[in-house]
Amino acid sequence: MSLSRRFVLSCLGALALTACTGSETPSTPADAPAANTILIGEYGSLTGSEATFGQSTHNGLMLAIEQINAAGGLNGKQIEVKTYDDQGKTQEAGTAVTRLVTDDKVVAIIGEVASSLSLAGGRVAQQYGVPMISPSSTNPTVTQVGDMIFRVCFVDSFQGFVVAKFAREDLKAQKVAVLYDQGQAYSTGLKDDFVREFTAAGGTLAGEPQAYTGGDIDFSAQLTTIRDLQPDAIFLPGYYTDVANIALQGKKLGIKAPLLGGDGWDSSELAKIAGDSIEGAYYANHYSHEEQRPAVQNFVKSYQDKYKETPDGLAALGYDAGMLLFDAMKRSPSLGGKDLAAAIAGTKDFVGVTGTISIDAERNATKPAVIVQMRGGKPGYQSTVMPRGATPVEMAPLVPAPAPAEMAPLTPAPEMAPLVPAPG
Ligand code: PHE
């Protein structure tokens, strides 16, 4: 077998989907990085009901690697990545990180998207002292696992505030129903954060929050209860496959209240599954491809050139996580876990696609969020919400939000006011 063929086969390892970024140099087997390469690891859901999370993140990360390598790599070394598919399963996430550390000997890890999986993988990375950056896990407990675990996204205490503020101030909602995934740390946490912020802002809950478990097929019991409570809006802090099914079934049951969500909705699959039952719904996200900031427009162009599709928030965060890691590697005296973690922790005012990133003492990032609305099956920019206490300067989009589209029945128009009961 030729060396290059062996290389290709080793890249197609059964469990691993190995991204062979060094494939122009086939004398370097993927499992034994040469001295002139730096190997990082990635784990994510490349298959399963959250498959687009892992795929988009991977695409964003690969674009970052391509760009850094084209610019000469890091101190003359090219970056390579080994990627494992955890299929969106907790157990697989832990196994993947163990393999990245013990077999592949990566110097740092990018992953996961889903908070429950970052918690599982993060415990392993922490135990071995290998720095891990989650691009997009927003549950606060993820980085509390230990001093090796970082994130480049905002946290759910902020995201809950963003959605609650939008529901109260923009939708003028008084009474909101909640339907959440009891099996995901992300969903249960964001539910609590939303409820706290929404009630603090003077709103009330339509009944107790209703629960489901990811992968459920029939939501009619919860949705019938919610419909009969006549909420002004329904908050769905879940992942896109379940949310799409809930939207479909809710429409069949005659529910007309606006649907609201968080970043877990962000997938091209959402509208593919839900069709027009998700039209007009709003969710919080990490960026919008319609923002006119140069960092956004440069990224969107490169991504579209490479992949022939519009990058979602996961792709932007995967790119930012990679670029931030490379920036820290440049500043780090060595690629040992302690040095590298200290360099990541020292990140200040890093200009990312999803905003300017400074890593704080809790290893989190404080950044603005955007609200997007599903219009014509795609997320359209609606507004930007700044972190509490921040001044709304730099992040303000240059292009004003389009006027609420007519086909969006969920847009709060004056004639919707009667749906909101008088306070008190
Ligand atoms: N924030 C989600 C979580 O923590 C993951 C996610 C991020 C999903 C961004 C979509 C977009 O589980």
Coordinates of C-alpha atoms in Angstrom, one line a residue, residues 20-259:
C20 CA -6.3 15.7 7.4
T21 CA -5.3 19.3 7.0
G22 CA -1.8 18.2 6.1
S23 CA -2.9 16.1 3.2
E24 CA -0.7 18.0 0.8
T25 CA 2.2 16.4 2.7
P26 CA 1.3 12.7 2.6
S27 CA 4.5 11.6 4.3
T28 CA 2.9 12.6 7.7
P29 CA 0.6 10.0 9.0
A30 CA -2.3 11.5 10.9
D31 CA -1.6 9.5 14.0
A32 CA 2.0 10.6 14.3
P33 CA 2.3 14.3 13.7
A34 CA 5.7 15.3 12.5
A35 CA 7.8 17.8 14.3
N36 CA 6.7 20.5 11.9
T37 CA 3.0 20.2 12.8
I38 CA 0.9 21.0 15.8
L39 CA -2.0 18.6 16.5
I40 CA -5.1 19.9 18.1
G41 CA -8.3 17.9 18.8
E42 CA -12.0 18.4 18.1
Y43 CA -15.0 16.4 19.2
G44 CA -18.6 17.1 18.1
S45 CA -21.9 15.7 16.9
L46 CA -21.2 15.1 13.2
T47 CA -24.1 12.7 13.1
G48 CA -27.4 12.3 15.1
S49 CA -30.2 14.7 15.8
E50 CA -27.8 17.6 16.4
A51 CA -25.6 16.8 13.4
T52 CA -25.5 20.3 12.0
F53 CA -24.0 21.6 15.3
G54 CA -20.9 19.5 14.8
Q55 CA -20.7 19.9 11.0
S56 CA -21.0 23.7 11.1
T57 CA -18.5 24.0 13.9
H58 CA -16.1 21.7 12.0
N59 CA -16.4 23.8 8.9
G60 CA -15.7 27.0 10.8
L61 CA -12.7 25.5 12.5
M62 CA -11.3 24.1 9.2
L63 CA -11.6 27.5 7.6
A64 CA -9.6 29.0 10.5
I65 CA -6.9 26.2 10.2
E66 CA -6.7 26.8 6.4
Q67 CA -6.2 30.5 6.9
I68 CA -3.6 30.2 9.6
N69 CA -1.7 27.5 7.7
A70 CA -1.8 29.6 4.5
A71 CA -0.3 32.5 6.4
G72 CA 2.7 30.3 7.4
G73 CA 1.2 28.5 10.4
L74 CA 2.4 29.0 14.0
N75 CA 6.2 29.7 14.3
G76 CA 6.6 27.8 11.0
K77 CA 4.5 24.8 12.1
Q78 CA 1.3 23.8 10.4
I79 CA -1.8 23.1 12.4
E80 CA -3.5 19.7 12.1
V81 CA -6.7 18.6 13.7
K82 CA -8.0 15.2 14.7
T83 CA -11.8 15.2 14.9
Y84 CA -14.0 12.6 16.5
D85 CA -17.8 12.2 16.0
D86 CA -19.5 11.8 19.4
Q87 CA -22.9 11.4 17.7
G88 CA -24.4 13.8 20.2
K89 CA -24.0 11.2 23.0
T90 CA -22.6 12.0 26.4
Q91 CA -20.6 8.7 26.8
E92 CA -19.1 9.1 23.3
A93 CA -18.0 12.7 24.2
G94 CA -16.0 11.4 27.2
T95 CA -14.5 8.6 25.1
A96 CA -13.5 11.0 22.3
V97 CA -11.7 13.3 24.7
T98 CA -9.9 10.4 26.3
R99 CA -8.7 9.3 22.9
L100 CA -7.6 12.8 21.8
V101 CA -5.5 13.1 24.9
T102 CA -4.1 9.6 25.4
D103 CA -3.8 8.3 21.9
D104 CA -3.5 11.4 19.7
K105 CA -1.6 13.5 22.3
V106 CA -3.3 16.7 21.2
V107 CA -2.1 20.0 22.8
A108 CA -5.6 21.5 23.0
I109 CA -9.2 20.6 22.3
I110 CA -12.1 22.4 20.6
G111 CA -15.5 21.2 21.6
E112 CA -18.3 20.6 22.3
V113 CA -21.4 22.5 21.3
A114 CA -24.1 21.0 23.5
S115 CA -23.4 21.9 27.2
S116 CA -24.1 18.4 28.5
L117 CA -21.4 17.0 26.2
S118 CA -18.9 19.8 27.0
L119 CA -19.4 18.9 30.7
A120 CA -18.7 15.2 29.9
G121 CA -15.7 15.9 27.7
G122 CA -14.5 18.8 29.9
R123 CA -14.1 16.6 32.9
V124 CA -11.7 14.4 31.0
A125 CA -9.7 17.3 29.6
Q126 CA -9.5 18.9 33.0
Q127 CA -8.3 15.6 34.5
Y128 CA -5.4 15.4 32.0
G129 CA -4.6 19.0 32.1
V130 CA -5.3 19.7 28.5
P131 CA -6.9 23.1 27.6
M132 CA -10.3 22.9 26.1
I133 CA -12.2 25.7 24.4
S134 CA -16.0 25.2 23.9
P135 CA -17.1 27.3 21.0
S136 CA -20.7 27.4 21.9
S137 CA -21.7 25.7 25.2
T138 CA -23.6 28.4 27.1
N139 CA -24.5 26.6 30.4
P140 CA -22.6 28.3 33.2
T141 CA -21.4 25.1 34.8
V142 CA -19.3 24.1 31.7
T143 CA -16.3 26.3 32.6
Q144 CA -16.8 25.6 36.3
V145 CA -15.4 22.1 35.6
G146 CA -11.9 23.6 36.1
D147 CA -9.1 25.9 35.1
M148 CA -8.5 24.1 31.8
I149 CA -12.0 24.8 30.4
F150 CA -12.8 27.9 28.4
R151 CA -15.5 29.2 26.2
V152 CA -15.7 31.9 23.5
C153 CA -19.5 32.4 23.7
F154 CA -21.8 34.2 26.2
V155 CA -23.5 32.3 29.0
D156 CA -27.2 31.4 29.5
S157 CA -27.8 33.8 32.4
F158 CA -27.3 36.5 29.7
Q159 CA -29.2 34.6 27.0
G160 CA -32.2 34.2 29.3
F161 CA -32.1 37.9 30.0
V162 CA -31.9 38.6 26.2
V163 CA -35.0 36.5 25.4
A164 CA -37.0 37.7 28.4
K165 CA -36.2 41.4 27.6
F166 CA -37.3 40.8 24.0
A167 CA -40.5 39.1 25.1
R168 CA -41.4 41.8 27.5
E169 CA -40.3 45.0 25.6
D170 CA -40.7 44.0 22.0
L171 CA -43.5 41.5 22.0
K172 CA -45.2 43.1 25.0
A173 CA -45.9 39.6 26.3
Q174 CA -47.4 39.3 29.8
K175 CA -47.9 35.6 30.1
V176 CA -45.4 33.1 28.6
A177 CA -45.5 29.3 28.5
V178 CA -42.3 27.3 28.6
L179 CA -41.6 23.8 27.1
Y180 CA -38.1 22.5 27.7
D181 CA -35.9 19.4 27.3
Q182 CA -35.4 17.9 30.8
G183 CA -32.4 15.8 29.5
Q184 CA -30.1 18.7 28.5
A185 CA -28.2 20.9 30.9
Y186 CA -28.5 23.7 28.4
S187 CA -32.3 23.5 28.2
T188 CA -33.0 23.1 31.9
G189 CA -30.6 25.9 32.7
L190 CA -31.8 28.3 30.1
K191 CA -35.4 27.6 31.2
D192 CA -34.5 28.7 34.7
D193 CA -32.6 31.8 33.5
F194 CA -35.5 32.9 31.3
V195 CA -38.1 32.4 34.0
R196 CA -36.1 34.4 36.5
E197 CA -35.5 37.3 34.1
F198 CA -39.0 37.3 32.7
T199 CA -40.7 37.3 36.0
A200 CA -38.3 40.0 37.3
A201 CA -39.3 42.1 34.4
G202 CA -43.0 41.8 35.5
G203 CA -44.1 38.9 33.3
T204 CA -45.9 35.8 34.5
L205 CA -45.7 32.2 33.6
A206 CA -48.6 30.4 31.9
G207 CA -48.7 27.4 34.2
E208 CA -45.7 25.4 35.2
P209 CA -42.9 24.9 32.6
Q210 CA -43.7 21.7 30.6
A211 CA -41.0 19.1 30.0
Y212 CA -40.0 16.7 27.3
T213 CA -37.0 14.5 26.6
G214 CA -34.9 15.1 23.5
G215 CA -36.0 12.7 20.7
D216 CA -39.6 12.5 21.9
I217 CA -42.0 12.2 19.0
D218 CA -45.3 13.2 20.5
F219 CA -45.7 16.6 22.2
S220 CA -49.5 16.8 22.0
A221 CA -50.1 16.4 25.8
Q222 CA -47.8 19.4 26.7
L223 CA -49.0 21.4 23.7
T224 CA -52.7 20.9 24.5
T225 CA -52.1 22.1 28.1
I226 CA -50.2 25.1 26.8
R227 CA -52.8 26.0 24.2
D228 CA -55.5 26.0 26.8
L229 CA -53.5 28.4 29.0
Q230 CA -53.6 30.9 26.1
P231 CA -50.1 32.3 26.5
D232 CA -48.9 35.4 24.7
A233 CA -45.8 33.6 23.6
I234 CA -44.1 30.1 24.1
F235 CA -40.5 29.8 25.0
L236 CA -38.7 26.6 23.7
P237 CA -35.2 26.4 25.0
G238 CA -34.4 23.2 23.1
Y239 CA -32.4 21.9 20.1
Y240 CA -33.6 22.4 16.6
T241 CA -34.9 18.9 15.8
D242 CA -37.2 18.8 18.8
V243 CA -38.2 22.5 18.4
A244 CA -39.1 21.9 14.7
N245 CA -41.4 19.0 15.7
I246 CA -42.9 21.0 18.5
A247 CA -43.7 23.9 16.0
L248 CA -45.2 21.5 13.5
Q249 CA -47.5 19.9 16.1
G250 CA -48.3 23.2 17.8
K251 CA -49.6 24.5 14.5
K252 CA -51.7 21.4 14.0
L253 CA -53.2 22.0 17.4
G254 CA -54.1 25.6 16.5
I255 CA -51.5 27.4 18.5
K256 CA -50.9 30.8 17.2
A257 CA -48.8 32.4 20.0
P258 CA -45.3 33.5 18.9
L259 CA -42.6 30.9 19.4

